[in-house]
CSV table of C-alpha atoms in Angstrom, one decimal:
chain,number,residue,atom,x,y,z
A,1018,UNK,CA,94.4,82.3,-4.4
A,1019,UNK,CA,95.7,86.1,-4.3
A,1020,UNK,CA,96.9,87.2,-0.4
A,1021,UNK,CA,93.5,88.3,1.4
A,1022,UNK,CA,92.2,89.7,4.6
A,1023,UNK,CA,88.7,89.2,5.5
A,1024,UNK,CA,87.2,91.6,7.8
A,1025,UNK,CA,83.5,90.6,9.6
A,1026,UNK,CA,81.8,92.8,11.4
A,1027,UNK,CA,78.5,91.2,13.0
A,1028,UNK,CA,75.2,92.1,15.1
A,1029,UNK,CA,75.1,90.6,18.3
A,1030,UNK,CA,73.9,87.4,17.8
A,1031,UNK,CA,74.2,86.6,14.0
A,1032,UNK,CA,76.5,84.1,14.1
A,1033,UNK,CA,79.5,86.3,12.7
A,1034,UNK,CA,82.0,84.4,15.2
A,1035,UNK,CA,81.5,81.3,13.7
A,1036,UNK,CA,81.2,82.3,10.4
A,1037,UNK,CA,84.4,83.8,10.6
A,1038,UNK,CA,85.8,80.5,12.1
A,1039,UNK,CA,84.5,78.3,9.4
A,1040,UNK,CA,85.3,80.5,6.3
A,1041,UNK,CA,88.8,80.4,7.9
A,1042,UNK,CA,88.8,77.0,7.7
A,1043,UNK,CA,87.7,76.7,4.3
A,1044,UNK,CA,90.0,78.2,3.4
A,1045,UNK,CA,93.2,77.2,5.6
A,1046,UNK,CA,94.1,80.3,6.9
A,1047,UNK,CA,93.9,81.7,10.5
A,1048,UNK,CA,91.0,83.6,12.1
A,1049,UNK,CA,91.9,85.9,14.7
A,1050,UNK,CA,90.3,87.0,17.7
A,1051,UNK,CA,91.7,85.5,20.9
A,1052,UNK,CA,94.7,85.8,19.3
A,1053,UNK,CA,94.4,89.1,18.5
A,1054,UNK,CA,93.8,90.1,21.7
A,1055,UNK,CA,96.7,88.2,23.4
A,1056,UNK,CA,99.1,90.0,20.9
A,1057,UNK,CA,97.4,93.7,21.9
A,1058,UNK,CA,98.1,92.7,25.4
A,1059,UNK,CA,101.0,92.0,25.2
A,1060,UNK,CA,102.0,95.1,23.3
A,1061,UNK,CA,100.4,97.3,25.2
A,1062,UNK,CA,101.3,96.3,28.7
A,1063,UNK,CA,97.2,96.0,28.6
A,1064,UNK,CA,95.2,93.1,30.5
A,1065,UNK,CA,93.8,90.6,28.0
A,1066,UNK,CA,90.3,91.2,29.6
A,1067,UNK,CA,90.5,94.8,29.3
A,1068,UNK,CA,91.4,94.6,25.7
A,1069,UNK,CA,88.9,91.6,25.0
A,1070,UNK,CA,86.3,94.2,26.3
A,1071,UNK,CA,86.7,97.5,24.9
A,1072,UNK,CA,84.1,96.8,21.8
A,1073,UNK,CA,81.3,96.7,24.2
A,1074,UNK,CA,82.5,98.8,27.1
A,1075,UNK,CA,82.2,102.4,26.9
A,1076,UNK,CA,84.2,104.9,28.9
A,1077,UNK,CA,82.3,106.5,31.3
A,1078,UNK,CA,82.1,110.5,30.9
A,1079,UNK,CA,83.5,111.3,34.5
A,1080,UNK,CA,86.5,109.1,33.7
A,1081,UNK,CA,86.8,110.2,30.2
A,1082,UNK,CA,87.2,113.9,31.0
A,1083,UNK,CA,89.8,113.6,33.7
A,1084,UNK,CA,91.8,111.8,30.8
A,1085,UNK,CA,91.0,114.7,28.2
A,1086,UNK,CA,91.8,117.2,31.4
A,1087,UNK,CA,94.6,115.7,31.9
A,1088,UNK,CA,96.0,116.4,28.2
A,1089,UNK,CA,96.6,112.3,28.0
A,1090,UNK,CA,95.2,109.3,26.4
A,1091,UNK,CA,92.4,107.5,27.8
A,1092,UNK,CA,93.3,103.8,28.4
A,1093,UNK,CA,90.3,103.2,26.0
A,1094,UNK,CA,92.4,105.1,23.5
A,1095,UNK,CA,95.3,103.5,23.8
A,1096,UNK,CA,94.0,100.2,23.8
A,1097,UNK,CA,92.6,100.5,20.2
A,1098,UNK,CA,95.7,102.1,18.9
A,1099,UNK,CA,97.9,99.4,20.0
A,1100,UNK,CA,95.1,96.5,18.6
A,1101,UNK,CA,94.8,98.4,15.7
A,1102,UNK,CA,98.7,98.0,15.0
A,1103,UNK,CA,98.3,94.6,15.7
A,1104,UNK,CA,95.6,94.4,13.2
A,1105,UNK,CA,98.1,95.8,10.7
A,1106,UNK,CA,100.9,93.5,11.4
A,1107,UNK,CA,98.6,90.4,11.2
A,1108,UNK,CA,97.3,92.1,7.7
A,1109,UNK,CA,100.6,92.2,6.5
A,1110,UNK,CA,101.9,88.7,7.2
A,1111,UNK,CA,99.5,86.8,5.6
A,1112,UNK,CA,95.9,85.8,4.7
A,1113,UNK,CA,93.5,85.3,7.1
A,1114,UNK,CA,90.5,86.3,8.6
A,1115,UNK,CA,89.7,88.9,11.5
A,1116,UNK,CA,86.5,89.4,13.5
A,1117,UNK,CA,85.3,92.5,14.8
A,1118,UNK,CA,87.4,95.3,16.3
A,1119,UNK,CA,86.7,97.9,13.9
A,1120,UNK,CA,89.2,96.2,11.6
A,1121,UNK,CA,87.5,96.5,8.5
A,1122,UNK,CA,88.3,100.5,9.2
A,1123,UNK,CA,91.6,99.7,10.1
A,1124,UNK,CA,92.4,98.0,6.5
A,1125,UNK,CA,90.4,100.1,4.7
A,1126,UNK,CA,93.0,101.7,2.3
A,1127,UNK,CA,94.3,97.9,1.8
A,1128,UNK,CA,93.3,96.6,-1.5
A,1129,UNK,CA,93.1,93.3,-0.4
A,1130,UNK,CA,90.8,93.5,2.2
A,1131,UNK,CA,87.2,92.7,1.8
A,1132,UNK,CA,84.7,93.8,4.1
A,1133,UNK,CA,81.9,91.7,5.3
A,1134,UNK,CA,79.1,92.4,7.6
A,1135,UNK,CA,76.4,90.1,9.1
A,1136,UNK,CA,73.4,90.9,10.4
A,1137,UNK,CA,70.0,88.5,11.1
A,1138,UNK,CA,66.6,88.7,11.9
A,1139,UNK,CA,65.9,89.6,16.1
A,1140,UNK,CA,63.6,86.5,15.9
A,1141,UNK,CA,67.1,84.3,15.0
A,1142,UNK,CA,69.4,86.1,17.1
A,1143,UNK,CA,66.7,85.4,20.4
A,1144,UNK,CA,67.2,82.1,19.1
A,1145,UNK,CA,70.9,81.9,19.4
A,1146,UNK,CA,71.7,83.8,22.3
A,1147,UNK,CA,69.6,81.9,24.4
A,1148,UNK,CA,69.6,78.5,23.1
A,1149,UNK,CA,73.3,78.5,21.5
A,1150,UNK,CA,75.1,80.9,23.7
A,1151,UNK,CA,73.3,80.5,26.3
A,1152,UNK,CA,74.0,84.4,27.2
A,1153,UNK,CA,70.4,85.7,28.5
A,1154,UNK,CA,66.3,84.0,29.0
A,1155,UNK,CA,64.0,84.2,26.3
A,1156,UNK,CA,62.3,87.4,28.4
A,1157,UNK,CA,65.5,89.8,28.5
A,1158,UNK,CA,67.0,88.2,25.0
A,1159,UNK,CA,65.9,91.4,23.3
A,1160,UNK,CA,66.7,94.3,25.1
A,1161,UNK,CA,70.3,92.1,25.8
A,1162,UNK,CA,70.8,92.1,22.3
A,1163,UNK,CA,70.1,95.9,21.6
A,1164,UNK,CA,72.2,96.8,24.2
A,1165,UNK,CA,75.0,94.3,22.8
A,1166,UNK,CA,74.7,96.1,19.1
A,1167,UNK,CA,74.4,99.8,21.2
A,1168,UNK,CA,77.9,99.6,22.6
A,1169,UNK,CA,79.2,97.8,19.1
A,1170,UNK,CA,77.8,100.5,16.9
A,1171,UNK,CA,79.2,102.8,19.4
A,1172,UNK,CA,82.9,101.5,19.7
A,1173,UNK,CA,82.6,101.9,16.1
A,1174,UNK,CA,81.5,105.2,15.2
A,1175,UNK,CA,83.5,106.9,18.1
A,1176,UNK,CA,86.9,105.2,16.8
A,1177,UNK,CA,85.8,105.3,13.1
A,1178,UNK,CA,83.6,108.4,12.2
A,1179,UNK,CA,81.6,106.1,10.3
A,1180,UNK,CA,78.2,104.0,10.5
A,1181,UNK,CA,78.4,100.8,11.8
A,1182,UNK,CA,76.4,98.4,9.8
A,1183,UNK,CA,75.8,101.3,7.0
A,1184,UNK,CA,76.4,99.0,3.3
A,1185,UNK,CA,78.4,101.2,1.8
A,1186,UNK,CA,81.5,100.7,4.2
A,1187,UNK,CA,81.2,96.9,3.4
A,1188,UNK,CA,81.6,94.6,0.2
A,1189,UNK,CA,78.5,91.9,1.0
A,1190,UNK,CA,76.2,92.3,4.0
A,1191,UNK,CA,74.2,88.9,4.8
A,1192,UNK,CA,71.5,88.1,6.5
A,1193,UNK,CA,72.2,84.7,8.7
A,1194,UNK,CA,68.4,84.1,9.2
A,1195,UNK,CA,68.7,80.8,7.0
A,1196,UNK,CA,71.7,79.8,8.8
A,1197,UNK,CA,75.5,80.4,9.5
A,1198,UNK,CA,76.2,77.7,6.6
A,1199,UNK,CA,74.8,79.6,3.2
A,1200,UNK,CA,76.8,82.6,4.4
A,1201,UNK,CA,80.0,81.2,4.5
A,1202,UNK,CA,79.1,79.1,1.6
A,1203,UNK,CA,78.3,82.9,-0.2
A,1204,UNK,CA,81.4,84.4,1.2
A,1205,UNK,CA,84.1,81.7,0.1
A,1206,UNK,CA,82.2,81.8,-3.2
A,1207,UNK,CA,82.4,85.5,-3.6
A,1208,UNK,CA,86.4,85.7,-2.3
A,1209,UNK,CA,87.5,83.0,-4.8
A,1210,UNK,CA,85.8,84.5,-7.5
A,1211,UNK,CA,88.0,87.8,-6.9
A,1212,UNK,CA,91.1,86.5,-5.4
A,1213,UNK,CA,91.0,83.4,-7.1
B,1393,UNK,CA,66.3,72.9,-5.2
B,1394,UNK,CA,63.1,74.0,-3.7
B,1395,UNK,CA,61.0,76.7,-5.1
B,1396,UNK,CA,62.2,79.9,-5.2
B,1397,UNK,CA,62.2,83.6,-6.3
B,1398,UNK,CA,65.1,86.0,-6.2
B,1399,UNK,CA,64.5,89.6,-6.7
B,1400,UNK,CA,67.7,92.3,-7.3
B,1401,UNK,CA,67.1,95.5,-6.7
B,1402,UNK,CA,70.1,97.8,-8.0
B,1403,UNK,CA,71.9,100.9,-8.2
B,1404,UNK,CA,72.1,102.0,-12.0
B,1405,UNK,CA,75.8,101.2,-13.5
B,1406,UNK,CA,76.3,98.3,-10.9
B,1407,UNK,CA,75.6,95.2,-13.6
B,1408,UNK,CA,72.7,94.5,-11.4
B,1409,UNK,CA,70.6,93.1,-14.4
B,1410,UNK,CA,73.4,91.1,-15.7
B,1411,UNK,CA,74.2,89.4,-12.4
B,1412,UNK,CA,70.1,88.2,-12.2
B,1413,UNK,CA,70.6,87.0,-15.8
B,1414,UNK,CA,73.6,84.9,-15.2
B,1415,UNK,CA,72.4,83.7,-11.8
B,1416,UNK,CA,69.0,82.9,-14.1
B,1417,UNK,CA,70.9,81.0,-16.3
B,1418,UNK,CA,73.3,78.9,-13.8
B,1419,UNK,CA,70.1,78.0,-12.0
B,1420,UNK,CA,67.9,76.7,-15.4
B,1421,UNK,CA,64.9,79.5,-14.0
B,1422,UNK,CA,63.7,82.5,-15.8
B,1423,UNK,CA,64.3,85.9,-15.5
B,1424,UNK,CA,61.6,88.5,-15.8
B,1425,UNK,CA,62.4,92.2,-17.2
B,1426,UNK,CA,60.9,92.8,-20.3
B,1427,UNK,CA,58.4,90.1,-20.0
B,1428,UNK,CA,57.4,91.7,-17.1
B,1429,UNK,CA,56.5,94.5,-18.5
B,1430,UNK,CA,55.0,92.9,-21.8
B,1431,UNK,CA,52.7,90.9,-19.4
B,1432,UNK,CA,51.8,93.9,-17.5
B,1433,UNK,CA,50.9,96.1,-20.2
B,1434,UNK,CA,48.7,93.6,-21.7
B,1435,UNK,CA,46.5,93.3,-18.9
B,1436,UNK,CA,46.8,97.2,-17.8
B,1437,UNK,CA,46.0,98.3,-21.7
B,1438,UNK,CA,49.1,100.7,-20.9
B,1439,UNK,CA,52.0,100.8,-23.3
B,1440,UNK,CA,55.2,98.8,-23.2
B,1441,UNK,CA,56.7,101.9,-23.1
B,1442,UNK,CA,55.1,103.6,-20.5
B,1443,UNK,CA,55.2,100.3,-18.0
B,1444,UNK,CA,59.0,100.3,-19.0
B,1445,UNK,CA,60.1,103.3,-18.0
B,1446,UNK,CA,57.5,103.8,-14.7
B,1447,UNK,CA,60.5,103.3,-11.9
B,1448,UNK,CA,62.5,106.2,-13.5
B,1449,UNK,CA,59.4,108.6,-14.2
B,1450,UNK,CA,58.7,110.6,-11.8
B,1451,UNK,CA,54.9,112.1,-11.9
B,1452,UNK,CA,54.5,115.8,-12.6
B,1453,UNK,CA,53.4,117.2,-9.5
B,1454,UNK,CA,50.7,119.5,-11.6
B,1455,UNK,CA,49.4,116.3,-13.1
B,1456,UNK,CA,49.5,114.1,-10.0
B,1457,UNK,CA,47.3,117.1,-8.4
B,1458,UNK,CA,44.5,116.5,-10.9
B,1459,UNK,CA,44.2,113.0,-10.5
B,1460,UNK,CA,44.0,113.1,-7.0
B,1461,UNK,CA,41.9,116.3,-6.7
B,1462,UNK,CA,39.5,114.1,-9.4
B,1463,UNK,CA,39.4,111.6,-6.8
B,1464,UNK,CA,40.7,108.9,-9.3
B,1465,UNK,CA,43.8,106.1,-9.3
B,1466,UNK,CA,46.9,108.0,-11.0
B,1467,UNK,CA,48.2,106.4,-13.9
B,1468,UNK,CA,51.4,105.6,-12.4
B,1469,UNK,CA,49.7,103.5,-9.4
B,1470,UNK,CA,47.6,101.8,-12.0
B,1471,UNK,CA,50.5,100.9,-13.8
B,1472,UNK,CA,52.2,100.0,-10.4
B,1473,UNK,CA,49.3,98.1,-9.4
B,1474,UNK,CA,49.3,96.0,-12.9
B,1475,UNK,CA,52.6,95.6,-12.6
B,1476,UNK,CA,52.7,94.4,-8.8
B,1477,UNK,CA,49.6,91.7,-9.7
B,1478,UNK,CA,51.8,90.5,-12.6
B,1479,UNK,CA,55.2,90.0,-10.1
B,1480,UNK,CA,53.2,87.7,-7.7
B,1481,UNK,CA,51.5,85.9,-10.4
B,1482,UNK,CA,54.9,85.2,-12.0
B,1483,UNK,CA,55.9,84.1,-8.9
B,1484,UNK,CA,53.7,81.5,-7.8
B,1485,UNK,CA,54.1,79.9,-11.2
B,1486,UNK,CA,57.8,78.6,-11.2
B,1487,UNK,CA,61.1,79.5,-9.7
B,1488,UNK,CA,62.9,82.6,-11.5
B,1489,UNK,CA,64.2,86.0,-10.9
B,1490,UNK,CA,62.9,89.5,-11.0
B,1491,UNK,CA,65.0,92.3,-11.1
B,1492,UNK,CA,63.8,95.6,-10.0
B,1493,UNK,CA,60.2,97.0,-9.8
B,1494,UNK,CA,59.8,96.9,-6.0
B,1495,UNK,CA,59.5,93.0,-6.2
B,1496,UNK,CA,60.8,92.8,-2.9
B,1497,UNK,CA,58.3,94.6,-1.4
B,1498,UNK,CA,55.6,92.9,-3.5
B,1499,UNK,CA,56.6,89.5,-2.1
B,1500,UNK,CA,57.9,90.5,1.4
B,1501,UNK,CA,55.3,88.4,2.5
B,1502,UNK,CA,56.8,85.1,0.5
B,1503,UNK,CA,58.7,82.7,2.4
B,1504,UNK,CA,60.4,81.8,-0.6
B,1505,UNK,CA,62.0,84.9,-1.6
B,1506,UNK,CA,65.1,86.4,-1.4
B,1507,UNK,CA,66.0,89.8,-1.6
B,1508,UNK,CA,69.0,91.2,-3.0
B,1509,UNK,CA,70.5,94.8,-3.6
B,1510,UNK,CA,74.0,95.0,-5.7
B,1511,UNK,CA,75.8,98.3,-5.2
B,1512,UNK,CA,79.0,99.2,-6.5
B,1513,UNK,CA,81.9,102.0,-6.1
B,1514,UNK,CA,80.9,105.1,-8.3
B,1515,UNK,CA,84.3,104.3,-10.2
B,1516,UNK,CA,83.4,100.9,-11.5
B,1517,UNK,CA,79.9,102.3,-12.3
B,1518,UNK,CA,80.9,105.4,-14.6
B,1519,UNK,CA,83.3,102.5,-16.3
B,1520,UNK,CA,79.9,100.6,-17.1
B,1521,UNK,CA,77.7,103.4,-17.8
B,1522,UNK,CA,80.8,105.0,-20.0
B,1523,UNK,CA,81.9,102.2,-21.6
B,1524,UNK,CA,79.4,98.8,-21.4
B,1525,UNK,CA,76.0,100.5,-21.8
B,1526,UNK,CA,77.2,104.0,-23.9
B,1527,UNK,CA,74.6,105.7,-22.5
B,1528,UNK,CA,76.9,108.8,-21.7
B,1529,UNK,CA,80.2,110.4,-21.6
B,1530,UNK,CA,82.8,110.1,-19.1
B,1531,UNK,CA,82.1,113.8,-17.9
B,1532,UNK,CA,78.6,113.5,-17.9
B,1533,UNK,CA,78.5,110.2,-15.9
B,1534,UNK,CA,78.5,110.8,-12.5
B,1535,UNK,CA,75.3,113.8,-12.7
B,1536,UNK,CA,73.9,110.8,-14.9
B,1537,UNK,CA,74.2,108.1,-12.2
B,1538,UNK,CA,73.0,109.9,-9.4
B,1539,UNK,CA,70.2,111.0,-11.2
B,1540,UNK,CA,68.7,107.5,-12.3
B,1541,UNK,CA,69.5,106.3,-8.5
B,1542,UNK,CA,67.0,109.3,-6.8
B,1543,UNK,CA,65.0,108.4,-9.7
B,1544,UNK,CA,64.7,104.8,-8.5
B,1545,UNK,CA,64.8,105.5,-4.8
B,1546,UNK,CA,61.8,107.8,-5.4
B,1547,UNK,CA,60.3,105.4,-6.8
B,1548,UNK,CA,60.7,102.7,-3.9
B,1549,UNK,CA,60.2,104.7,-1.0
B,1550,UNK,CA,56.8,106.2,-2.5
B,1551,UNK,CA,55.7,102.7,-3.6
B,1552,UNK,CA,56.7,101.0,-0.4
B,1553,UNK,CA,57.2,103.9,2.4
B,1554,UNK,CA,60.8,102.0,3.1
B,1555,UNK,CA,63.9,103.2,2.2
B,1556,UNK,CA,65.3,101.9,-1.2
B,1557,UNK,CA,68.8,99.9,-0.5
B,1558,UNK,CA,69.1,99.9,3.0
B,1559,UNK,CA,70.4,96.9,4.2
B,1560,UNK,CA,67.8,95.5,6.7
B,1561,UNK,CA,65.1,95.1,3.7
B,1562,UNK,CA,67.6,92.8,1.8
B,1563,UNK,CA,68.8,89.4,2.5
B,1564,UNK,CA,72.5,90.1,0.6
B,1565,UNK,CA,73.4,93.7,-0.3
B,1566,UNK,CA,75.9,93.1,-2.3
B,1567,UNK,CA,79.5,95.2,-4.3
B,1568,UNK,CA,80.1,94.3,-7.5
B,1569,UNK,CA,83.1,96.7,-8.2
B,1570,UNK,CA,85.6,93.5,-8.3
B,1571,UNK,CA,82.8,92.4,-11.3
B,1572,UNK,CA,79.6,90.8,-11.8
B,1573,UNK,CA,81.2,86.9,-11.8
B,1574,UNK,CA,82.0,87.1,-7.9
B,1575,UNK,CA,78.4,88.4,-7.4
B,1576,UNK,CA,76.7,85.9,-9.2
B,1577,UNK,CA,79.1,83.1,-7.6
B,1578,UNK,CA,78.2,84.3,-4.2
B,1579,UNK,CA,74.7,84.4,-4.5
B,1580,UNK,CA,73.9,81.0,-6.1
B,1581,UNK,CA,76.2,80.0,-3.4
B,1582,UNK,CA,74.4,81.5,-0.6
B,1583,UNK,CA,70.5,80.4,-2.5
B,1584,UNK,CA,71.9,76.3,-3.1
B,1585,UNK,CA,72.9,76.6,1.0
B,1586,UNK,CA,69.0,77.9,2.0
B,1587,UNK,CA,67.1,76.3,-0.6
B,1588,UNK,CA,69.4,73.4,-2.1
């Protein structure tokens, strides 16, 4: 199989993680997402738990404008520029498989990257946050997961300028109501045809 | 495999009816297009013609006024009417696949169907228009493609009051820019893991 990178993006509770995991394993190359965040720390001089959070923390608007005030970067800033060039060295080195972090934006001039994005039904993502993840009750699963997606789609569009979740920015967006399995079964099936 | 029915909606120039016919084909089912129609305008007492072309017709609005000022069905949501009847009777017979005409609105309600929507770079799609179907020059391509797509999303969104190709309506929106093999592999893949 051709060099690949496979970029998933995912609603909160979809199952994306996983998917990623398992594709990866397919198909014997690494998935990165602890990893990836170890590497930014490092990098950046960066705590791992400030980095591991920036997709769903937002900077707050007091904090914000003393940065732009200030003529500097934000922390927030500088924390996706340094993980985006980690993004890019991981990319380059060799195939493998990379959850979340805007990095299907971050590849998006590579030829080799496909872009995958997975989304579910709320009825299946009440299911797995509170019975798989055990994040949140049954009572507060929804408005838990619409604020989980809220700050996603917002840490996307800021750092992008694009739509998170819009189809056209992706090659194959799947639904993981029947399951995590037929999606990576439809995913490995759809890289190997092209890279194969 | 369990019972089934795939519908593919599609962008014109993305190979969207060739991908139902191979996928058709793999899975030993049928695939309804023409039939459809033939079926429908037997029972309407419409033409073939006028069934066939319905989802890239749009009604005039002068003659559209008369019908509904003479308190009568149009002819178009006769024919859409026929032709909706026809898509679940066809369904409940056998497994198969429909391609276009709404179908996945007309069986939203079916446990056993999944949706699909095949989209594709405009590049790869003046290619297919240009050279695979002939049905215009290179220079012409473009006006032509976008013209038959807000045909066809007219279409949709009057006939269903959704919005035609947005991802949430569609179990697998899928790219075929890297060809129509990959798409088919993927979604067999992906129907064998729900249904299989």
């Amino acid at each position: 199989m051709k060099k690949f990178v496979l970029t998933i993006a995912r609603e909160h509770g979809s199952g994306g993680r996983i998917i990623g995991k398992k594709v990866a394993e397919r198909l014997g190359v690494k998935a990165y997402d602890s990893e990836l965040i170890k590497y930014t720390a490092e990098k950046s001089g960066l705590s791992e738990e400030f980095v591991g959070n920036i997709e769903t923390k937002k900077p707050t608007s007091f904090l914000y404008d003393l940065y732009l005030n200030a003529g500097t970067m934000s922390i927030y800033d500088q924390a996706y520029i340094a993980q985006s060039n980690t993004i890019r060295e991981l990319a380059a080195l060799d195939s493998c498989v990379i959850v979340g972090r805007c990095a299907d934006y971050v590849l998006r001039n590579e030829e080799s990257c496909i872009k995958i994005f997975i989304r579910a039904s709320m009825e299946s993502r009440i299911d797995r946050v509170v019975n798989v993840y055990k994040e949140t009750d049954e009572k507060s699963a929804e408005r838990f997961i619409k604020n989980m997606d809220k700050k996603r789609a917002y840490y996307y569009n800021y750092n992008t300028q694009m739509e998170w979740g819009k189809s056209r920015n992706y090659n194959m967006v799947l639904d993981s109501s029947y399951g995590t399995d037929p999606c990576v079964d439809a995913i490995t099936a759809y890289l190997n045809g092209i890279m194969g």
